PDB file of C-alpha atoms in Angstrom:
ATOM      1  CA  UNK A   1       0.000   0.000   0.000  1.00 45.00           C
ATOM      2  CA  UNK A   2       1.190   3.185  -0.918  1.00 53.00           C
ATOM      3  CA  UNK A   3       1.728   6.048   1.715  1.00 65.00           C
ATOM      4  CA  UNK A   4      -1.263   8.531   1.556  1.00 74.00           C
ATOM      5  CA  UNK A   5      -0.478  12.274  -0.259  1.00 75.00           C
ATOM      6  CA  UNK A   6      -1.904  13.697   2.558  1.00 82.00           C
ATOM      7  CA  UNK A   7       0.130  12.481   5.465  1.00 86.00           C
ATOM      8  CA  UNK A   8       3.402  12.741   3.052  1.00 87.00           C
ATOM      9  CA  UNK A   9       2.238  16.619   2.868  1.00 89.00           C
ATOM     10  CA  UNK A  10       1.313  16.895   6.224  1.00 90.00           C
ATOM     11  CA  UNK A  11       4.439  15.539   7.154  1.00 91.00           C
ATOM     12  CA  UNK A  12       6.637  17.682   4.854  1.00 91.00           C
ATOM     13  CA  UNK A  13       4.999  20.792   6.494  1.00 91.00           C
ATOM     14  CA  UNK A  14       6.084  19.690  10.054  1.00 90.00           C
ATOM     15  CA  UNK A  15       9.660  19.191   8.960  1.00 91.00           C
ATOM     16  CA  UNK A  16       9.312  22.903   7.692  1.00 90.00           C
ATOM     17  CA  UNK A  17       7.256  24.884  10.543  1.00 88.00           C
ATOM     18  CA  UNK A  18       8.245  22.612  13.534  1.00 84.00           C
ATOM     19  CA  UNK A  19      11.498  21.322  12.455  1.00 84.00           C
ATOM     20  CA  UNK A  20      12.397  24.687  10.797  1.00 84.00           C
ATOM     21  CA  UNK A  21      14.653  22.239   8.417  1.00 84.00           C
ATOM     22  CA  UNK A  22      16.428  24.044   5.279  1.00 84.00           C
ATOM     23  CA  UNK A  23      14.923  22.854   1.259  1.00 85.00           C
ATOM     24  CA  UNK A  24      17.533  21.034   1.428  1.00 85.00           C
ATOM     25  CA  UNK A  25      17.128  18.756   4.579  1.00 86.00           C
ATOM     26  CA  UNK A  26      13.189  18.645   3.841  1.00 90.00           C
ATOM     27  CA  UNK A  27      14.466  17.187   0.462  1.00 90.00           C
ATOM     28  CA  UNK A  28      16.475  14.803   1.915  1.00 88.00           C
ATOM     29  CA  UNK A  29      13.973  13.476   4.629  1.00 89.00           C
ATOM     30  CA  UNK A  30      10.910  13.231   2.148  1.00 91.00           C
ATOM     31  CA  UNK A  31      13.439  11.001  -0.249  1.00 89.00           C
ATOM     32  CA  UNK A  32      14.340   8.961   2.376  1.00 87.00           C
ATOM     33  CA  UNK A  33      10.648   8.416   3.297  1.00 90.00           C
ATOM     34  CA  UNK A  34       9.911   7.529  -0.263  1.00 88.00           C
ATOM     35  CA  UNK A  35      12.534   4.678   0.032  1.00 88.00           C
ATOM     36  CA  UNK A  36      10.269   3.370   2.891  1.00 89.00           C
ATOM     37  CA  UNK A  37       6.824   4.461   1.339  1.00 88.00           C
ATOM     38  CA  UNK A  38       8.549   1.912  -1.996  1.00 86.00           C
ATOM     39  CA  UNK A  39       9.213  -1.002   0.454  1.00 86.00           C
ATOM     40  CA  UNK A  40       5.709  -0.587   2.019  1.00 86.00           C
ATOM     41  CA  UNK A  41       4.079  -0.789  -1.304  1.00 85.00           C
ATOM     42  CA  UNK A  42       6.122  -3.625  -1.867  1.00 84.00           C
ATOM     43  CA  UNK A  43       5.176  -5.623   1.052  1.00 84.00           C
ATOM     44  CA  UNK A  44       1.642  -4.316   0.699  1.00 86.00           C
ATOM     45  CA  UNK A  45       1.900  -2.830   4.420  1.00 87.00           C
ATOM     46  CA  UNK A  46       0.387   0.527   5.264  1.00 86.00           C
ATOM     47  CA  UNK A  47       3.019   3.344   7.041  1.00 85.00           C
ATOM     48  CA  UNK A  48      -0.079   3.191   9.897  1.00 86.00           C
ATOM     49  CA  UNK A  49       0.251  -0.956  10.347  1.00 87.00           C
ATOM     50  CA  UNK A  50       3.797  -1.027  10.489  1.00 90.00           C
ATOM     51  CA  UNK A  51       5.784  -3.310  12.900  1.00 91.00           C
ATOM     52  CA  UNK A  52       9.218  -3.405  14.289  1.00 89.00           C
ATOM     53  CA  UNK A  53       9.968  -6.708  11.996  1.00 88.00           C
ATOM     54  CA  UNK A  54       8.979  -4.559   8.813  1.00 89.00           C
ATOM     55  CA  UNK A  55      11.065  -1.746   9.519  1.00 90.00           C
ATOM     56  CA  UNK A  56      14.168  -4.045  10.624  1.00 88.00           C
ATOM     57  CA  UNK A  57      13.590  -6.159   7.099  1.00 86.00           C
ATOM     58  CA  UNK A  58      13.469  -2.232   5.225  1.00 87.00           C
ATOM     59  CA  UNK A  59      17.170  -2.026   7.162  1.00 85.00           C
ATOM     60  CA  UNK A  60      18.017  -5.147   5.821  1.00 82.00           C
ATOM     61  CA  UNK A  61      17.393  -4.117   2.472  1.00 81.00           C
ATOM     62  CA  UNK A  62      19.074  -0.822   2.543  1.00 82.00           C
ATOM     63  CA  UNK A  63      22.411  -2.723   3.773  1.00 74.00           C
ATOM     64  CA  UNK A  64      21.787  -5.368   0.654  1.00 68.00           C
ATOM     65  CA  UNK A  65      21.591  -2.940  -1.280  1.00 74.00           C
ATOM     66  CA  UNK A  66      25.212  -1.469  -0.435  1.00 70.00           C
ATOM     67  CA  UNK A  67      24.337   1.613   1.309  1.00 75.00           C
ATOM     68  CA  UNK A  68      26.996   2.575   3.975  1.00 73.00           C
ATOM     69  CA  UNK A  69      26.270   2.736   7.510  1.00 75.00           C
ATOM     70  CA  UNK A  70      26.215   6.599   8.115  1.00 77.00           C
ATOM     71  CA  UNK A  71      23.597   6.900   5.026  1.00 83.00           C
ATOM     72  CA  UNK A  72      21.466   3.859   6.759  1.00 84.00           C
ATOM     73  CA  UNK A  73      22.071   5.762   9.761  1.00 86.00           C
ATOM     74  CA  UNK A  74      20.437   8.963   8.297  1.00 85.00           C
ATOM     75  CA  UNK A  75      17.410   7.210   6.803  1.00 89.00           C
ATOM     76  CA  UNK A  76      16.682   5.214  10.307  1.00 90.00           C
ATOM     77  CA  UNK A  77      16.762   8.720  11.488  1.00 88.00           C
ATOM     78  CA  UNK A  78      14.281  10.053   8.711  1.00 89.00           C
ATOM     79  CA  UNK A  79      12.194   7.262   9.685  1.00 92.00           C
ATOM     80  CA  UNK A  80      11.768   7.681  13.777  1.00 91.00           C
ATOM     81  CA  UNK A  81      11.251  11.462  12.373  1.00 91.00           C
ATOM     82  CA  UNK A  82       7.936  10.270  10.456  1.00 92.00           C
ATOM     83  CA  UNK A  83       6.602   8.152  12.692  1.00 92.00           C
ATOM     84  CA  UNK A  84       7.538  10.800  15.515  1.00 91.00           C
ATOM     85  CA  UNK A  85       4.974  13.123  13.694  1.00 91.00           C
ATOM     86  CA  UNK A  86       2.416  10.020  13.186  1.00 91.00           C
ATOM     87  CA  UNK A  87       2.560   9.900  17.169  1.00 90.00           C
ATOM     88  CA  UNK A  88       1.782  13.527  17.218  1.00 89.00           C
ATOM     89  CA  UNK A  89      -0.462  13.680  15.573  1.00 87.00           C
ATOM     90  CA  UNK A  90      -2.673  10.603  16.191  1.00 88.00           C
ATOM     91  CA  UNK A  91      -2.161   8.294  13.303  1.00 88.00           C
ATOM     92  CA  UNK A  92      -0.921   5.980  15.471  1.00 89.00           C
ATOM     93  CA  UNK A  93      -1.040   5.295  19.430  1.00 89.00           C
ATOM     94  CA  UNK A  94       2.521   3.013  19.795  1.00 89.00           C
ATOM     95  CA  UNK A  95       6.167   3.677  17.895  1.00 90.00           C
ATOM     96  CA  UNK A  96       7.054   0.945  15.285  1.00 91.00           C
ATOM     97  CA  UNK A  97      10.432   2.767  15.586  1.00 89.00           C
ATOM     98  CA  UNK A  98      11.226   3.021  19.596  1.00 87.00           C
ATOM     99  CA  UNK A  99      13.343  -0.172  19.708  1.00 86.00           C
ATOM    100  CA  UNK A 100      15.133  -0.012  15.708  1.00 86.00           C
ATOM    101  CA  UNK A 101      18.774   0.337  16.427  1.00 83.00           C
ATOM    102  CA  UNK A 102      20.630   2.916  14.251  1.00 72.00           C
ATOM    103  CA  UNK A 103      24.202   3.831  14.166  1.00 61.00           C
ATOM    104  CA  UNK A 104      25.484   6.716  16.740  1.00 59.00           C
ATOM    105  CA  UNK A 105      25.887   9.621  14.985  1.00 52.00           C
ATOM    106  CA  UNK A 106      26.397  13.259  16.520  1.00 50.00           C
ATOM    107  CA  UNK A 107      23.509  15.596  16.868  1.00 47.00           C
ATOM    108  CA  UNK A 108      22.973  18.662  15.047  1.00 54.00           C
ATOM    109  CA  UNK A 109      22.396  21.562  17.563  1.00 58.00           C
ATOM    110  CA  UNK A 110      19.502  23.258  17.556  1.00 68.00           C
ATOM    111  CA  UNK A 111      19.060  27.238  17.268  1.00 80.00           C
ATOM    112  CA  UNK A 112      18.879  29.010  20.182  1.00 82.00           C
ATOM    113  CA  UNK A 113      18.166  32.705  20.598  1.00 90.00           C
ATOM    114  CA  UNK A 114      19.545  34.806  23.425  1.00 90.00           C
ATOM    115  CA  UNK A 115      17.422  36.109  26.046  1.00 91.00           C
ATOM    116  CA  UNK A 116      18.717  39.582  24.746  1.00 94.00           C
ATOM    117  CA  UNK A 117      17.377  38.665  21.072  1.00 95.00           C
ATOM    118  CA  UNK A 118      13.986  37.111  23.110  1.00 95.00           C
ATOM    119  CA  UNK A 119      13.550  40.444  24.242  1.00 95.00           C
ATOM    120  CA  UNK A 120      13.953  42.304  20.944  1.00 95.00           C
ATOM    121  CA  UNK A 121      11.574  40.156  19.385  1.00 95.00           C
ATOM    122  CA  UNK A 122       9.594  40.574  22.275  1.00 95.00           C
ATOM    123  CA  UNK A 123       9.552  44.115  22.437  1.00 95.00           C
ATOM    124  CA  UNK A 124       9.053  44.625  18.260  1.00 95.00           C
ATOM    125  CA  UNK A 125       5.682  43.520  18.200  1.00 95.00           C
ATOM    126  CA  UNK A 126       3.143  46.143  18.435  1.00 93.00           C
ATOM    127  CA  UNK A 127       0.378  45.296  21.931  1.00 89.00           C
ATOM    128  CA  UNK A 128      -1.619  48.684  20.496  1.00 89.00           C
ATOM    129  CA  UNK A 129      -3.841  45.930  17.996  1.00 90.00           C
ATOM    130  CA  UNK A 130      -5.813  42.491  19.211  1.00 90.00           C
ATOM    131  CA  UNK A 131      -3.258  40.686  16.730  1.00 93.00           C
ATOM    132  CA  UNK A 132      -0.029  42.361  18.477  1.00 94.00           C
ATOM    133  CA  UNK A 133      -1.472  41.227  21.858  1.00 95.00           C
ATOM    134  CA  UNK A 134      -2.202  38.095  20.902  1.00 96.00           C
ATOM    135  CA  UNK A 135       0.954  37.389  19.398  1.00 96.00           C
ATOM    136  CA  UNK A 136       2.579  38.332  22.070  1.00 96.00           C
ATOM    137  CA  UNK A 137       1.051  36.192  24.622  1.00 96.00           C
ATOM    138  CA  UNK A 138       1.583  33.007  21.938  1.00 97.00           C
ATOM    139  CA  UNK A 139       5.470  33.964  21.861  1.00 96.00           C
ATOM    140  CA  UNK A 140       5.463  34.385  25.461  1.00 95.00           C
ATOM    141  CA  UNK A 141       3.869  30.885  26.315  1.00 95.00           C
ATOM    142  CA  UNK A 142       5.668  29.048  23.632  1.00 95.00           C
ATOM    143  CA  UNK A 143       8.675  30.557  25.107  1.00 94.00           C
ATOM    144  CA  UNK A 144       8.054  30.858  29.108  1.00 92.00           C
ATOM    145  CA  UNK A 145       6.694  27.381  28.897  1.00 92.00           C
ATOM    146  CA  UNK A 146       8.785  25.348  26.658  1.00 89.00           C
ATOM    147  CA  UNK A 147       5.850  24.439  24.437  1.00 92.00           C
ATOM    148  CA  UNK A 148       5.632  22.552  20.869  1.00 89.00           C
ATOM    149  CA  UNK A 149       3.456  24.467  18.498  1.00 91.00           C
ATOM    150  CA  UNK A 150       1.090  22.094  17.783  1.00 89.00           C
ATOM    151  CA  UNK A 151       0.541  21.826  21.931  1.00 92.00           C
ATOM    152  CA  UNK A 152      -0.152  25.805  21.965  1.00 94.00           C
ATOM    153  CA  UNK A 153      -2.515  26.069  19.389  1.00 93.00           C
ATOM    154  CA  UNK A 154      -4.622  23.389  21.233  1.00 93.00           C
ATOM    155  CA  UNK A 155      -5.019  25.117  24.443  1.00 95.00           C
ATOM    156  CA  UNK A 156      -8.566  25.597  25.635  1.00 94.00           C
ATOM    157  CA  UNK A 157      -9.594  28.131  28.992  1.00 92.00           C
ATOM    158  CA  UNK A 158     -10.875  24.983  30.252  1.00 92.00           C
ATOM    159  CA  UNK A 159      -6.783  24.063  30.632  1.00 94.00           C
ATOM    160  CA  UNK A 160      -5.807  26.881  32.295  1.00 93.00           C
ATOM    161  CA  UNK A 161      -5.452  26.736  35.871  1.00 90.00           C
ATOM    162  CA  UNK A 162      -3.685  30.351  36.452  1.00 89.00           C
ATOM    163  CA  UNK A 163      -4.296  30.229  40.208  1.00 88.00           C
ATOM    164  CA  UNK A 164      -2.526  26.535  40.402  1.00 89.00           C
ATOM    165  CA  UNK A 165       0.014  28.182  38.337  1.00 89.00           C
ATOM    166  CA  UNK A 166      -0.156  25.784  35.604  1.00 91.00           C
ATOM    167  CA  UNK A 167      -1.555  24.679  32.094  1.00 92.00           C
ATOM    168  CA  UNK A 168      -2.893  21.927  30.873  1.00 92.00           C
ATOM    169  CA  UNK A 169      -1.162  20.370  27.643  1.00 89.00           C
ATOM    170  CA  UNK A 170      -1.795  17.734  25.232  1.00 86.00           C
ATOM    171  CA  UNK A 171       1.454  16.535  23.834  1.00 81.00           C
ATOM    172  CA  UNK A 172       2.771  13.725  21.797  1.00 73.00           C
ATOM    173  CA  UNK A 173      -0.016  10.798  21.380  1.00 70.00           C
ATOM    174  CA  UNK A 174      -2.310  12.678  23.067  1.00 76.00           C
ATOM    175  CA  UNK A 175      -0.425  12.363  26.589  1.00 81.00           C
ATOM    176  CA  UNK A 176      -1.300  15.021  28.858  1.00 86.00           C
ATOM    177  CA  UNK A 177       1.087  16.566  31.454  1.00 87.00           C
ATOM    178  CA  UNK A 178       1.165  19.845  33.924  1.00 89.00           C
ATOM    179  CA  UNK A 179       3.355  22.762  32.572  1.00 91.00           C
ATOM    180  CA  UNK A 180       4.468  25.569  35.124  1.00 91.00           C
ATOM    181  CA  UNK A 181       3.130  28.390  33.357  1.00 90.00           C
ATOM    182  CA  UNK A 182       4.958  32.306  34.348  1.00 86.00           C
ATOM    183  CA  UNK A 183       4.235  35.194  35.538  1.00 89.00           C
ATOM    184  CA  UNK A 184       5.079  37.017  32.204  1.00 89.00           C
ATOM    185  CA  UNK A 185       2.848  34.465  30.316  1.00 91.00           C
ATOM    186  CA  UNK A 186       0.032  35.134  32.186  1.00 93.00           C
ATOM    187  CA  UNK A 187       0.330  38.219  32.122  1.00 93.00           C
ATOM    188  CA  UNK A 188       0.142  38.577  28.686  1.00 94.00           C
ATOM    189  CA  UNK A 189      -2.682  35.690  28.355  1.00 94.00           C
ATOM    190  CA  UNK A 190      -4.890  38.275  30.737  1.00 93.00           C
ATOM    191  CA  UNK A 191      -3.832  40.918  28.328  1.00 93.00           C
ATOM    192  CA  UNK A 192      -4.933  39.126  25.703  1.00 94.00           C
ATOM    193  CA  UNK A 193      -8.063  37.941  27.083  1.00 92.00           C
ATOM    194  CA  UNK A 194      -9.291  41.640  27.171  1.00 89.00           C
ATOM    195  CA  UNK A 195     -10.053  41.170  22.997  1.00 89.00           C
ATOM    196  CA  UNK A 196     -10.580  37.776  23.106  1.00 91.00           C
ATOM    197  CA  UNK A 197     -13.404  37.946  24.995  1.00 88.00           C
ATOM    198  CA  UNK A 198     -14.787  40.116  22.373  1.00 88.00           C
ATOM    199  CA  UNK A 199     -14.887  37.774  19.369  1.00 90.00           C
ATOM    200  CA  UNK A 200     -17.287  35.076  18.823  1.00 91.00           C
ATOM    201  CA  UNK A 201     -16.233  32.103  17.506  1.00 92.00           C
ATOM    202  CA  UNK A 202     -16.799  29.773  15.128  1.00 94.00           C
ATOM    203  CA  UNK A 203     -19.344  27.051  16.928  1.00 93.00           C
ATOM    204  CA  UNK A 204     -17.156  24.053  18.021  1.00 92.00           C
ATOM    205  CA  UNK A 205     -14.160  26.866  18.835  1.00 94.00           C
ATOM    206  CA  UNK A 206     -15.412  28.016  21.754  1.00 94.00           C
ATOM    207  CA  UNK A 207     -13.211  26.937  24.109  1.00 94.00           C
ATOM    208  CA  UNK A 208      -9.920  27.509  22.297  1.00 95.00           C
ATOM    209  CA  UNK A 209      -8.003  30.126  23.632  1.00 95.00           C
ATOM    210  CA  UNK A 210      -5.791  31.414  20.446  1.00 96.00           C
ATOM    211  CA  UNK A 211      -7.913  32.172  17.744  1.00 95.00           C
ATOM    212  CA  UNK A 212      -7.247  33.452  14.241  1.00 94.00           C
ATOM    213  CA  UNK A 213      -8.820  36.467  12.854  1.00 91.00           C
ATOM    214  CA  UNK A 214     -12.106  34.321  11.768  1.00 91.00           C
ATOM    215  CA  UNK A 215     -12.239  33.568  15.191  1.00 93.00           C
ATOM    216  CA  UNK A 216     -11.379  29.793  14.348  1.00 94.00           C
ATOM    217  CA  UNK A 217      -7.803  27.973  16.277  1.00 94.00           C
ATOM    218  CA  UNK A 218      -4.674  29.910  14.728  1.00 94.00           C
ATOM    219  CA  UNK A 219      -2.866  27.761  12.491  1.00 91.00           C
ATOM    220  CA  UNK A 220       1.091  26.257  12.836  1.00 90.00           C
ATOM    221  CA  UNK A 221       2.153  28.686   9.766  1.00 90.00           C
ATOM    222  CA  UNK A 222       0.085  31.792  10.762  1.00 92.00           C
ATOM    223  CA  UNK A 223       2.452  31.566  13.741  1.00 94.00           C
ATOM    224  CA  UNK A 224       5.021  30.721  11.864  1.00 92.00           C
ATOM    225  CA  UNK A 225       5.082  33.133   9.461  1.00 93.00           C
ATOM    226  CA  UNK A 226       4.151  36.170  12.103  1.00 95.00           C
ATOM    227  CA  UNK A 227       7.484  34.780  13.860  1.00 95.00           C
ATOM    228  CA  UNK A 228       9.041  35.243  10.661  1.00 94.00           C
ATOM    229  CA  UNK A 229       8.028  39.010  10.611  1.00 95.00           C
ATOM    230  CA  UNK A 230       8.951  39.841  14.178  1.00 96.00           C
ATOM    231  CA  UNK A 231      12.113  38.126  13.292  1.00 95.00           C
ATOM    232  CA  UNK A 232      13.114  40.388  10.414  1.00 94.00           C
ATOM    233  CA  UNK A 233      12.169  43.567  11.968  1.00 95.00           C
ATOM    234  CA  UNK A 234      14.003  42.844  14.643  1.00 95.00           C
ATOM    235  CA  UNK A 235      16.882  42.629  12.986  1.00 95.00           C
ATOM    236  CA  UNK A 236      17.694  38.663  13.815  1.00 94.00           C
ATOM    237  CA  UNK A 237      19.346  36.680  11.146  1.00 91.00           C
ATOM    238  CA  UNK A 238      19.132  32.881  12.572  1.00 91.00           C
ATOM    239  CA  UNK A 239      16.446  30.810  10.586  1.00 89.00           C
ATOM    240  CA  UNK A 240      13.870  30.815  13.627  1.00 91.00           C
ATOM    241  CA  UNK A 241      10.741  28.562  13.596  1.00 90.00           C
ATOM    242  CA  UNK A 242       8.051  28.357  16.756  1.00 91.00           C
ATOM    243  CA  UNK A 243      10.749  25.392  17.710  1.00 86.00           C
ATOM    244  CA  UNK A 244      13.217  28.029  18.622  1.00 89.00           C
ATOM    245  CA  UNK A 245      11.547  28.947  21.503  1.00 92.00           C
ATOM    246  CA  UNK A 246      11.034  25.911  22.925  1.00 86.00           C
ATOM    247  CA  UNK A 247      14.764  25.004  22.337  1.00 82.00           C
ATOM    248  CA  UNK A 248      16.073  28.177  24.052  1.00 85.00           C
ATOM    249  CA  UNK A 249      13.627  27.294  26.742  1.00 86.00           C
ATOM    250  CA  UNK A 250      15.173  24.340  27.548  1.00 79.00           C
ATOM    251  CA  UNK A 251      18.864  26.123  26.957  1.00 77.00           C
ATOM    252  CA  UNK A 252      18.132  29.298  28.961  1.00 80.00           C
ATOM    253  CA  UNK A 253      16.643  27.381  32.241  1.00 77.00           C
ATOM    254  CA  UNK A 254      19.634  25.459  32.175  1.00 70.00           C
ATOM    255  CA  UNK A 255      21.766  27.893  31.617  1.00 70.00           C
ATOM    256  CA  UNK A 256      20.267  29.497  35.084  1.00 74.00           C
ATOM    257  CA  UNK A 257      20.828  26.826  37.165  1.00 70.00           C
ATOM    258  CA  UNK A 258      17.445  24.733  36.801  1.00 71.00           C
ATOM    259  CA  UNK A 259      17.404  20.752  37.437  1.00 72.00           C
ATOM    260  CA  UNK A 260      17.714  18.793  33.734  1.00 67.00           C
ATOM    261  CA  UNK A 261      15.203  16.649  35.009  1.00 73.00           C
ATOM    262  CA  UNK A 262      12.956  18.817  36.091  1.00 77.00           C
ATOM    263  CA  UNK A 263      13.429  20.393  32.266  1.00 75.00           C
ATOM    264  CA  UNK A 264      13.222  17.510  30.512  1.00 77.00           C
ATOM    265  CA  UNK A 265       9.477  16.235  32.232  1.00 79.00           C
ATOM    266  CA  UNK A 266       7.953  20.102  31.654  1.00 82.00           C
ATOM    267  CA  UNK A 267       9.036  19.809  28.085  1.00 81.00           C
ATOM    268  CA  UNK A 268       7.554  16.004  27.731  1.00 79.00           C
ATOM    269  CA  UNK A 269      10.613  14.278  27.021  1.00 71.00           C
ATOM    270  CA  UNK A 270       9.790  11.040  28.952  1.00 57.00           C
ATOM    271  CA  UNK A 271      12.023   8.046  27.637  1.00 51.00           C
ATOM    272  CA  UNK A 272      11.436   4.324  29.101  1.00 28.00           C
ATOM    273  CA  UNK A 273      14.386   5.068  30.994  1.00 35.00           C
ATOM    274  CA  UNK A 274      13.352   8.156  32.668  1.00 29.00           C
ATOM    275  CA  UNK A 275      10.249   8.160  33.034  1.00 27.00           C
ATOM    276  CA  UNK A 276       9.712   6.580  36.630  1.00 31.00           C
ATOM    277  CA  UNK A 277      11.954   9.052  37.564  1.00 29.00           C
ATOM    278  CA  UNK A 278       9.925  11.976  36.046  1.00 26.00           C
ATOM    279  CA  UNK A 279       6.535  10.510  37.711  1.00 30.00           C
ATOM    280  CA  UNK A 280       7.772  10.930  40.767  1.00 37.00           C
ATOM    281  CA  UNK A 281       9.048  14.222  41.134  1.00 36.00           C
ATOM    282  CA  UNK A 282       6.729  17.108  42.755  1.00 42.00           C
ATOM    283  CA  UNK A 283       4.715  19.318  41.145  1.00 51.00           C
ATOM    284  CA  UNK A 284       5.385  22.194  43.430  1.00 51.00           C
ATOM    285  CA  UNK A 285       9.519  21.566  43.062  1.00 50.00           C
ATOM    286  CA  UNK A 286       8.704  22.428  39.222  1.00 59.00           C
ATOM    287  CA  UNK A 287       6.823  25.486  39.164  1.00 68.00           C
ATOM    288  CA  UNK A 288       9.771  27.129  41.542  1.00 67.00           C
ATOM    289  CA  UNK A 289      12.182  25.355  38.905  1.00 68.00           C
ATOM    290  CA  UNK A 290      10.959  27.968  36.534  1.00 73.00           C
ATOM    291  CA  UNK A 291       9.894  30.722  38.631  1.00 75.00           C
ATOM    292  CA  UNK A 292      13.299  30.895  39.911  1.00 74.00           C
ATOM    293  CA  UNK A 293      15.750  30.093  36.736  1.00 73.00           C
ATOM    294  CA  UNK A 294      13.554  31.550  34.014  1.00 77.00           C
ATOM    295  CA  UNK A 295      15.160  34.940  32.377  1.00 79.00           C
ATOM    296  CA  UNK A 296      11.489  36.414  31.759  1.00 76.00           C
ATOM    297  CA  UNK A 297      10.376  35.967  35.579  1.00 74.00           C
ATOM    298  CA  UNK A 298      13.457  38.618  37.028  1.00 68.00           C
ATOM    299  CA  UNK A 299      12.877  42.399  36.578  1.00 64.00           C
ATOM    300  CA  UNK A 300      13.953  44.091  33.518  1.00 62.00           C
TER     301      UNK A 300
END
């Protein structure tokens, strides 16, 4: 069976607004996924039915067919991307590609923005309009909360829980966890709520808190591209993406001091390994983790 158009497109944009990948890598990832989408058609196997003994024989193939161990390395890599994205977004409930071995290969680093350029950014967007304020509350939360994109635009009032000092998230395959959510983001979500409270929206949208200007959930590339635009008039030159912010995030708390553990359970990086680990630690030890370390909670 061949893979559908629409999850290859779906998937494609991911690697471009959440990834923020060059032409060039996306190129490289989507022919690497046509190599598997050629051995699924093949075997007559769907990319949604696949097991752990398909994907090691699609291995197997790649080595038959003479392909050295850094490019197999690279597709394996392409693959756990796809099916990374599948998990996401609900194709499937369990990874065919948690237990494939690949080759060790280093790690590209990500792009991380200094809290002076956060601030820039910050400060460039205009809170005079309901689109400037609502932009800036989205840049704040992605960033004072550590949040994927496709997490924030799913964020209803009915997950806040401001006087907790949290928010409710739906992350990868629709697991849910508690994120410490800051001063500064709350402030700007109250900010923001002034003109939300003002639209109506679309019926079945009534709960989501980030709407788009016809009052239906914003969109990963309205974001994206807005991000783009404070970008440039700021006078940044990285190649930013909503994933920025959740990488400097990560980078800034520990920069400051914070516990990596406590980082890497608010950002939903649970691992079979960790995870018991995560489970366990308090709730009240991770709000102060961020209240205490994060750049946008000390006076400027």
């Amino acid at each position: 069976m061949e893979l559908k158009d629409s999850i290859r497109n779906k998937y494609k944009n991911y690697l471009l607004l959440e990834r923020s990948l060059s032409a060039n890598s996306i190129e490289a990832y989507m022919t690497d996924l046509d190599k598997l989408s050629g051995f699924l058609f093949s075997e007559s196997i769907s990319a949604e039915n696949v097991k752990l003994d398909d994907l090691q024989q699609f291995v197997a193939q790649l080595y038959d067919l003479g392909i050295g161990a850094r490019s197999v390395a690279r597709i394996i890599s392409g693959i756990k991307s796809f099916y990374g994205y599948l998990m996401l977004d609900g194709y499937i409930q369990t990874d065919p590609t948690e237990l494939l071995e690949t080759p060790k290969i280093g790690l590209k680093l990500p792009v991380v923005l200094s809290v002076d350029e956060i601030n820039e950014l910050m400060d460039i967007i205009d809170q005079s309009t309901k689109e400037g304020q609502r932009n800036r509350a989205i840049l704040e939360v992605l960033y004072g909360c550590g949040l994927r994109i496709s997490e924030l635009v799913k964020i209803r009032f009915s997950d806040l829980a401001f006087d907790e000092g949290f928010i409710k998230v739906e992350g990868k395959g629709s697991k849910q966890r508690l994120v410490p959510v800051s001063p500064a983001a709350i402030r700007e979500i109250n900010s923001y709520l002034f003109y939300r409270r003002e639209m109506t929206p679309k019926k079945g949208f009534e709960d989501i808190l980030f709407l788009s200007n016809r009052a239906t959930p914003i969109s990963r590339i309205t974001v994206f591209h807005y991000i783009k635009e404070y970008a440039e008039k700021a006078g940044i030159k990285k190649n930013i993406s909503p994933h920025t912010f959740r990488h400097s995030f990560a980078t800034h708390l520990l920069e400051g001091g914070a516990n990596i553990r406590a980082i890497q359970m608010m950002l939903g990086h649970e691992t079979i390994t960790t995870t018991e680990i995560y489970t366990h630690m308090d709730r009240e030890y991770l709000r102060q983790e961020i209240i205490e370390h994060h750049p946008r909670n000390k006076p400027r």
